[in-house]
XYZ file of C-alpha atoms in Angstrom:
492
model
C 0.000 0.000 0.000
C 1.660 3.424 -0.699
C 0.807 6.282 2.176
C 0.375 9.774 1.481
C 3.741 11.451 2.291
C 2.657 13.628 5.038
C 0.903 10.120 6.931
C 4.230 8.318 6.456
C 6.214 11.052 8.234
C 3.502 11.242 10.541
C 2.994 7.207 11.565
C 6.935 7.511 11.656
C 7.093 10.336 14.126
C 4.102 8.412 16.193
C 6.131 4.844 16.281
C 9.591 6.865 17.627
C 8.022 9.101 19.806
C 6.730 5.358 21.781
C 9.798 4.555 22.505
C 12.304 7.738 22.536
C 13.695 9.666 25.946
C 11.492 13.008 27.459
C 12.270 15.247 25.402
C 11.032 17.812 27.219
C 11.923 16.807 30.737
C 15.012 16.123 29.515
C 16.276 19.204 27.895
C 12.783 21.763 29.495
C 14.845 22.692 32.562
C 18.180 23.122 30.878
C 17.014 25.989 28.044
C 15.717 29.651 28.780
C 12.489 31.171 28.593
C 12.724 31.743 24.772
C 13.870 28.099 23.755
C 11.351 26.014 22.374
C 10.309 22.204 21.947
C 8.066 20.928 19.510
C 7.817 16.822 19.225
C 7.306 15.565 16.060
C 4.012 13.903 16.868
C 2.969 18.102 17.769
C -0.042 19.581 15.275
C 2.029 22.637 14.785
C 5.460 20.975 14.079
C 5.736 21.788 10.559
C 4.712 25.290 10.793
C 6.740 25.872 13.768
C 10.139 24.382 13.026
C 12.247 24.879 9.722
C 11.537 22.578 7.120
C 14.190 21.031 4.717
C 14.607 21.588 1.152
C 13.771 18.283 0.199
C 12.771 15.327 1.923
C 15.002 12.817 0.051
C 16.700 10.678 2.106
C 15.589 12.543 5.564
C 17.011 12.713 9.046
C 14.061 11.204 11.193
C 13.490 13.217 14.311
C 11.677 12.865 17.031
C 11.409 16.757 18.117
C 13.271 20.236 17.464
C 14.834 22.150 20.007
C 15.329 25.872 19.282
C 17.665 27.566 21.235
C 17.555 31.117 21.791
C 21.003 31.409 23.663
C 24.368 30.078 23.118
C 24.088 28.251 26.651
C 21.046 26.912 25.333
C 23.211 25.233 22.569
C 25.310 24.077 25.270
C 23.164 22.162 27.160
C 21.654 21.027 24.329
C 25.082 19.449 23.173
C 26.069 18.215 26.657
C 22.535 16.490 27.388
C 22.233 14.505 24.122
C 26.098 13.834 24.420
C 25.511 12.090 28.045
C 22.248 10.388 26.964
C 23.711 9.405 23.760
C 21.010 11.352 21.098
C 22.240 11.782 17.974
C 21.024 15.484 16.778
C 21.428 17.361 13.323
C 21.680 21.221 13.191
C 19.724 23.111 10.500
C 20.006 26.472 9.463
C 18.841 27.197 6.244
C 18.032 23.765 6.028
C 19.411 22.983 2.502
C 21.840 20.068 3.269
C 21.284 17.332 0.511
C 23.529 14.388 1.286
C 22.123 11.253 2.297
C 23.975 10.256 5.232
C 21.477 12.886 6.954
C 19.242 9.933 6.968
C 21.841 8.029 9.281
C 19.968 9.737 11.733
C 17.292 7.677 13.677
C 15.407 8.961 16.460
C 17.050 12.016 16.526
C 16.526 15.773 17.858
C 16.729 18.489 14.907
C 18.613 21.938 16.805
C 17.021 24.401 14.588
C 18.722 27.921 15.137
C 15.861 30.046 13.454
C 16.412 32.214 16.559
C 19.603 32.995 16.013
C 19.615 34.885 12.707
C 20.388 38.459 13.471
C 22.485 40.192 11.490
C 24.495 43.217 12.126
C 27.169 45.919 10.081
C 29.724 48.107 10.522
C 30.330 50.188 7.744
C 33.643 51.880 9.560
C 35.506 48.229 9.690
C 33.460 46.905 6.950
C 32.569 43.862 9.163
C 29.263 42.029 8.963
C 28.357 39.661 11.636
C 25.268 37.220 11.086
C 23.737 34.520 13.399
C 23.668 31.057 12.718
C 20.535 30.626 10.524
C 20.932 33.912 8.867
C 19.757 34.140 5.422
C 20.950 36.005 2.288
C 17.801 37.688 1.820
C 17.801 39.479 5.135
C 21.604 40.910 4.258
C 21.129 41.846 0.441
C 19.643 45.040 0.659
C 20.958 46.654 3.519
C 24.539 46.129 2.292
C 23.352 47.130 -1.105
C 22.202 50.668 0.179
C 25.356 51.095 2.059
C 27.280 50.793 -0.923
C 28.916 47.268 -0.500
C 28.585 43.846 -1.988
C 27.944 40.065 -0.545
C 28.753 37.213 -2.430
C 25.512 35.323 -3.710
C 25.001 31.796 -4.056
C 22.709 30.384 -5.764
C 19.629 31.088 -3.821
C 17.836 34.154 -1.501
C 17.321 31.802 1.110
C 20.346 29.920 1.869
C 21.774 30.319 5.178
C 25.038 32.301 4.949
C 26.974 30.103 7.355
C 25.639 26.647 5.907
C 27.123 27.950 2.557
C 30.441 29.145 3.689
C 31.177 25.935 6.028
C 31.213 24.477 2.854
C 33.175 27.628 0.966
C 30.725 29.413 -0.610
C 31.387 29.029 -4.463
C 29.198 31.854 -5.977
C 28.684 33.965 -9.530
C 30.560 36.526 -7.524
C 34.024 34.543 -6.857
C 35.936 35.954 -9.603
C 36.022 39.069 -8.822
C 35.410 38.622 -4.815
C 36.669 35.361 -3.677
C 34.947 32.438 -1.962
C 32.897 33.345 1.263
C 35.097 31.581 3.468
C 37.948 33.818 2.351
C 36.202 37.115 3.667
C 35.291 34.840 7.257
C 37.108 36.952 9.890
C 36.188 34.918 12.606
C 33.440 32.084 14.147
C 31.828 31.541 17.662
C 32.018 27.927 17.494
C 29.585 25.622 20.523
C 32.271 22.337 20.351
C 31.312 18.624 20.796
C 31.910 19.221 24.133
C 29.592 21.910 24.833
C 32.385 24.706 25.079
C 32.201 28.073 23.386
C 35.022 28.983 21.171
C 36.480 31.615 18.950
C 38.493 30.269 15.743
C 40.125 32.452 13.954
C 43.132 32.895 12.239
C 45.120 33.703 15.658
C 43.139 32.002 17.635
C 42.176 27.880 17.250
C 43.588 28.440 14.086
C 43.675 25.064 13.188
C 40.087 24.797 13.864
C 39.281 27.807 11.898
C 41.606 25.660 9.246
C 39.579 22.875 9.532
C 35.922 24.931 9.390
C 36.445 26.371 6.441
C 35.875 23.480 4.107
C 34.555 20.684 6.006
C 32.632 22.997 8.752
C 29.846 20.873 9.525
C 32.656 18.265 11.042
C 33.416 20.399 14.261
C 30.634 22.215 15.739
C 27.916 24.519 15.579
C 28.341 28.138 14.741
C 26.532 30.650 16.461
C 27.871 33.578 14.865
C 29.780 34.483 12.238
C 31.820 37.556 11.268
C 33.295 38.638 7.622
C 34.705 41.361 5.517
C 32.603 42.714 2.889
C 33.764 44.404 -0.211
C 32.905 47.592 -1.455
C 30.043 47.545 -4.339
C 31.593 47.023 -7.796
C 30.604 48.951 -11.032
C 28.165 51.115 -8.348
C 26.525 47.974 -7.088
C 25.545 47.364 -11.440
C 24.970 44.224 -12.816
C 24.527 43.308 -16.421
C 22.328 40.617 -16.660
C 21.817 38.855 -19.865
C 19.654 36.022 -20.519
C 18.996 33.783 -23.407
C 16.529 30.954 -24.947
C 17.861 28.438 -26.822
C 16.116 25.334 -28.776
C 17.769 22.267 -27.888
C 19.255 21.382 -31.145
C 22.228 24.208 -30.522
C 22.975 22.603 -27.410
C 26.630 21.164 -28.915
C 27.106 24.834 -29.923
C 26.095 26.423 -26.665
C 28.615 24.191 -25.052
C 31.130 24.856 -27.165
C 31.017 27.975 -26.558
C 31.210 27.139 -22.564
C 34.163 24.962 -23.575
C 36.246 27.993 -25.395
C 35.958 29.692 -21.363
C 38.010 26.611 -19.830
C 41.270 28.228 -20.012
C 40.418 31.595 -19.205
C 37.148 33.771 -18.695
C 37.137 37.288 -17.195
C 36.929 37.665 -13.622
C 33.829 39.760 -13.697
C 31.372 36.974 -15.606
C 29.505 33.720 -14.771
C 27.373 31.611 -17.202
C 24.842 29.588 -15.525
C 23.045 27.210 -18.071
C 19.312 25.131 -16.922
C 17.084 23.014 -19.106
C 14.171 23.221 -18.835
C 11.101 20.803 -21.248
C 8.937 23.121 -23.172
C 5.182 22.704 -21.838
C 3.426 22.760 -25.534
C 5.789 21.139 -27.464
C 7.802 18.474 -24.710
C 10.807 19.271 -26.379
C 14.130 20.294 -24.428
C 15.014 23.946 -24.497
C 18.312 25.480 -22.747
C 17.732 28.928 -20.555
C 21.261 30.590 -20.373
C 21.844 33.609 -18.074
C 24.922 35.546 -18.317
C 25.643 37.856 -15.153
C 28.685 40.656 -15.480
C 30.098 42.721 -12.976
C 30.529 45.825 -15.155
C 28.980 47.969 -18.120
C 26.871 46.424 -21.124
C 29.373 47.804 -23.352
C 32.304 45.887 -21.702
C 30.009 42.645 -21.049
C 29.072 42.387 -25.263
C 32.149 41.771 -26.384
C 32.674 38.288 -24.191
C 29.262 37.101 -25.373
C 28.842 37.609 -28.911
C 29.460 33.958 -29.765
C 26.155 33.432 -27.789
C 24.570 36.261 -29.559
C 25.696 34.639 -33.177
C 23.734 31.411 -32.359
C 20.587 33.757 -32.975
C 18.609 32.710 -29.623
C 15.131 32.083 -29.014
C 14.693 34.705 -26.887
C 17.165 37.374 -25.913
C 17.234 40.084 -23.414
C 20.141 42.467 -21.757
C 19.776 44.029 -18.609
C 21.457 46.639 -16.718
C 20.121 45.778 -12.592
C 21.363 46.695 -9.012
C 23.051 43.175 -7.882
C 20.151 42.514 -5.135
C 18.010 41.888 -8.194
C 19.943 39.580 -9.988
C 18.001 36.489 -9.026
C 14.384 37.861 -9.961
C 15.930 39.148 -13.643
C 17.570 35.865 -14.592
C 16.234 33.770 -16.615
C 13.909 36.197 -17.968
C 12.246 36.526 -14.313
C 11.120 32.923 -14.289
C 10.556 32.631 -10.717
C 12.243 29.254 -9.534
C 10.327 27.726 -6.886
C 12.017 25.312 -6.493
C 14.872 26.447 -5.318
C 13.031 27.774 -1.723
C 10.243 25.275 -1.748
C 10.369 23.302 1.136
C 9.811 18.903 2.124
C 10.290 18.876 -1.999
C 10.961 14.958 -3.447
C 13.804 16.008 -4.988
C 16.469 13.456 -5.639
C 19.918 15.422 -6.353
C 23.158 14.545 -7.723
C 26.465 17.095 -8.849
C 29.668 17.106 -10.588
C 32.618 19.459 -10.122
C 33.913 19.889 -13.405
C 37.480 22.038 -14.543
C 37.038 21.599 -18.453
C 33.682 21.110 -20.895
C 33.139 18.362 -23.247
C 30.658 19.439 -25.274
C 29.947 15.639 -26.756
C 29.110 14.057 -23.271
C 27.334 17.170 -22.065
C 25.272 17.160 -25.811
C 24.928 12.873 -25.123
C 23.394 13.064 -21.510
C 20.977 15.882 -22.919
C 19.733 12.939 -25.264
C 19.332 10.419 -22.756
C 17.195 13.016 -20.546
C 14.752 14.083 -22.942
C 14.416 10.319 -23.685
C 14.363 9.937 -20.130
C 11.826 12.605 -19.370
C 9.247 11.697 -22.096
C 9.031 7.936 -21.011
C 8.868 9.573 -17.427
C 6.205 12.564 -17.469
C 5.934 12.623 -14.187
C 8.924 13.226 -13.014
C 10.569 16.121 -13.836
C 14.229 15.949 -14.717
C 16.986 19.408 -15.077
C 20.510 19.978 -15.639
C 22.095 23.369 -14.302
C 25.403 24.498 -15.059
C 27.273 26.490 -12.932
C 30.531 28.070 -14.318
C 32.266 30.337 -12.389
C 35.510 32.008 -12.598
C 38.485 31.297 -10.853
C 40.558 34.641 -10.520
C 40.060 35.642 -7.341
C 39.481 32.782 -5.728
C 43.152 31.259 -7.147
C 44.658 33.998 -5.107
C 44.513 32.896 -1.334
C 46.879 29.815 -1.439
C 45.671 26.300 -1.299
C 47.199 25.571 2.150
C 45.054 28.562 3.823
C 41.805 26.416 4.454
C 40.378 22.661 4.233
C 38.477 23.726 1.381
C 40.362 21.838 -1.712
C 39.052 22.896 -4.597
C 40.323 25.924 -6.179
C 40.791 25.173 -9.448
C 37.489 23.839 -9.677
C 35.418 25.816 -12.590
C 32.268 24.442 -12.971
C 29.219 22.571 -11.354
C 26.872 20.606 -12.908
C 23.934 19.421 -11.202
C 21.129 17.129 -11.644
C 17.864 17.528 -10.188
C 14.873 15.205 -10.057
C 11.462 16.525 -8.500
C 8.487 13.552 -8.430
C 6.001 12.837 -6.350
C 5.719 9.057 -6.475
C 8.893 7.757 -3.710
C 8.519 4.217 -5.758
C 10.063 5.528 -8.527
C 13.019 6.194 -6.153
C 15.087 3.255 -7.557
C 14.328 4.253 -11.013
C 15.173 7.861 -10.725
C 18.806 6.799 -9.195
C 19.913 4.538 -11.355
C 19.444 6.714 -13.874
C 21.210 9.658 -12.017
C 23.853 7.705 -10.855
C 24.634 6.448 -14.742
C 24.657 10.081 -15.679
C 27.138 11.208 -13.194
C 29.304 8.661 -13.809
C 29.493 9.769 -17.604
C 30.228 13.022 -16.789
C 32.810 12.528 -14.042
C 34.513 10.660 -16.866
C 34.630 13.847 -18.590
C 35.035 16.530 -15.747
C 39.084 17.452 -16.714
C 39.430 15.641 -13.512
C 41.764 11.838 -13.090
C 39.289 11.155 -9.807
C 35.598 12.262 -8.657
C 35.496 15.929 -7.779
C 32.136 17.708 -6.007
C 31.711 20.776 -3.797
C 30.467 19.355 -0.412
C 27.881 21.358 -0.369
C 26.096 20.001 -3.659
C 27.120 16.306 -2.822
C 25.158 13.255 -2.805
C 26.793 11.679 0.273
C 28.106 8.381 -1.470
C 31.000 10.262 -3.477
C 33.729 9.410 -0.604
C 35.578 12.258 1.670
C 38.655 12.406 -0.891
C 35.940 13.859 -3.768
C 34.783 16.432 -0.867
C 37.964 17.376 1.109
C 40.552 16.173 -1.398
C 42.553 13.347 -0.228
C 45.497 15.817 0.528
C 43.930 16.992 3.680
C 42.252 13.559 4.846
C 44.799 12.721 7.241
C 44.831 16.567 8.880
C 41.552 16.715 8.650
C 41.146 13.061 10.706
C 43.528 14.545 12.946
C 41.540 17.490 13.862
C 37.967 15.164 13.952
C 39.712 13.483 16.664
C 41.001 16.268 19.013
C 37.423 18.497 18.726
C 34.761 15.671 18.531
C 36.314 12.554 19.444
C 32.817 10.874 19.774
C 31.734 12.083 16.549
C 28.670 13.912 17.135
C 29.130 15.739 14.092
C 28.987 12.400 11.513
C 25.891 12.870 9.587
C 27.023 15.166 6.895
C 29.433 14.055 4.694
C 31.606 13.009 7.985
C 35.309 13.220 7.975
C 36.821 9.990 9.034
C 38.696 9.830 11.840
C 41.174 6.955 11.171
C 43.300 8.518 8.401
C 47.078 9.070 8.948
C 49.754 10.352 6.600
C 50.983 6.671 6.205
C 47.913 5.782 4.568
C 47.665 8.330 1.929
């Protein structure tokens, strides 16, 4: 018999809740006025407590505790230490990987309350709670006359996406996010409070930067924001293409893999054409700089005589609305989605694989309707970011140029086994053509099953392991794309 979703999750949350620990007596006396506990079996748990993105391979919880102090997150850390509950920390709750669902019987630490955000324009430092979101920072910094890095969504928490390194449209001309992080108010696996830094814990600020979800929670955040460039002016171009000029449309990407100017990223989404089912690319060009100096890079685009074509001059908080012609992408803050992910981290195109997997999906989405299949392409450049030496944080990928990812949204969880094998085929394909000799992902966009040497780079494994060990020996911190802790130099 196959359950409606939301009676699963609920006979689920019903059968734990039996058998799991007092939450509330447990933890009630420990946490200050303003915490809160919801149990999963609660009316009001969905509406009270963040959501995730998707709910592909899902922790399972039994309640959320949100802490409205750091001592709350203390105690919180200390109690399910002793009484040996595993818990996840959300944010922005956008983690994909599917060793999330490791977690059984589990409490969710949601730090919604902790998402202020404050600027000083006279040191140029921005400081933002744990669960602060890009949206709430945009706009203020914008009419100051200074810039954030962007990743690919409004409603990403900032300090999920730089624990990972931030990769962003801006990182050319700007850097990762992790290389503006001044410092971190880190709650440890022991349930101390601690500043990293790079003069103080510095091997834990090392270690955070790259492979942060590994070694605590942050509760605060502080970085060094750049002045606006071009005024705070974006061009922002966007194009429609049919999908028989895919080969030239990548190309085109592939003439950009030994250099592209600092100031532009291509992102490139198909999408299936409602009337006529037939597989159409959307390309969106964004520039840091004039139209006039923007043209000139992206004439070849302009020759292939788009669909559709439209060039905008915007103020960088509207970027997301104005690409893509303003289709508004759902999607991308929908929430308990079926959405079955997998990426690729990519440093050169090959514009026969890329132009062969586009075959296989629109065969793949017509014998499939109902479940609806995308490619996005990410490409990014690689100035700025190729600056800050390799050896200055965990994060290993700096040479890496572009992301492809592959998104599945269906309804119907029996198709599960069908939509993965066909995902998993497809990223093996174009691994094989990635410019890379072994599997390369950014953490953040990984499945979970690549291995830590795709996400940390086997380089750092053993430092990394060393580090696991000295700040959460127990491994509390194992249900995202864990670290492991048994790696030594002599192994490598």
């Amino acid at each position: 018999m196959f359950f409606d979703t939301t009676l699963q999750r609920a006979l689920v949350a019903a059968a734990a809740v039996a058998t799991a620990p007092n939450v509330t007596e447990l933890f009630g006396p420990h946490l200050s006025s303003r915490a809160s506990i919801y149990l999963a079996s609660d009316s009001n748990y969905t509406t009270s407590v963040t959501q995730r993105w998707t709910d592909y391979a899902a922790p399972a919880y039994i309640a959320t505790i949100q802490p409205a102090t750091v001592h709350d997150v203390q105690n919180i850390v200390k109690i399910a230490s002793s009484h040996e509950i595993p818990f996840l920390v959300t944010g922005g709750g956008h983690g994909v990987s599917v060793q999330l669902a490791n977690l059984k019987e589990g409490i969710q630490v949601d730090l919604g309350k902790f998402n202020n955000v404050t600027f000083d324009s006279d040191t140029q430092l921005l400081t933002v709670g744990g669960a602060a979101k890009f949206s709430q920072l945009i706009d203020p910094l914008y009419e100051l006359g200074y810039q954030f890095p962007l990743g690919t969504a409004y409603c990403v928490g900032v300090v999920g996406a730089t624990l990972g390194a931030g990769v962003s449209a801006n990182q050319g001309y700007m850097g990762l996010l992790l290389d503006l992080l001044e410092e971190v108010q880190v709650v440890t696996a022991s349930g101390d409070v601690v500043i990293a830094s790079r003069s103080t814990n510095e091997d834990l600020f090392w270690a955070l930067r790259g492979a942060g979800a590994n070694f605590g929670i942050i509760t605060s955040a502080t970085y060094k924001v750049p002045r606006a460039v071009n005024g705070g002016k974006i061009t922002n171009i966007n194009y429609l293409f049919p999908g028989t000029k895919s080969r030239e449309v990548f190309t085109y990407l592939a003439s950009l893999d030994d250099e592209m100017p600092a100031p532009l990223a291509l992102n490139i989404g198909t999408l299936v054409e409602p009337n006529s089912k037939q597989l159409v690319l959307l390309v969106n060009a964004n520039f840091a700089g004039p139209v006039e100096a923007a043209l000139p890079h992206l004439a070849p685009l302009k020759a292939l005589n788009p669909l559709r074509y439209e060039v905008l001059s915007v103020a960088w908080p509207d970027v997301f609305s104005t690409s893509y012609f303003g289709i508004e992408d759902t999607k991308a803050c929908g929430r308990n989605q079926h959405v079955n992910m997998r990426s690729v981290g990519g440093k050169s195109t090959d514009p026969d694989v890329i132009v062969g997997f586009l075959d296989e999906l629109e065969r793949f989405t017509k014998a499939n309707p109902d479940v609806l299949t995308a490619m996005m392409v990410h490409r990014f450049a690689t100035e700025k970011v190729l600056e800050v030496p390799d050896a200055e944080s965990a994060y290993p990928h700096r040479e890496l140029k572009m992301h492809i990812q592959l998104e599945s949204e269906y309804d119907d969880r029996r198709k599960d086994s069908l939509v993965d094998a066909f995902l998993h085929s497809a990223r093996h394909n174009l691994t094989s053509a990635s410019g890379f000799d072994e599997p390369v992902v950014y953490v953040n966009f990984a499945h979970g099953d690549e291995g830590p040497a795709a996400w940390y780079g086997a380089r750092n494994l053993a430092r990394l392991s060393e580090l696991k060990r000295k700040w959460d020996p127990r491994g509390l911190f194992n249900y995202y794309n864990a670290v492991p802790m048994g790696v030594s130099d002599g192994e490598l």
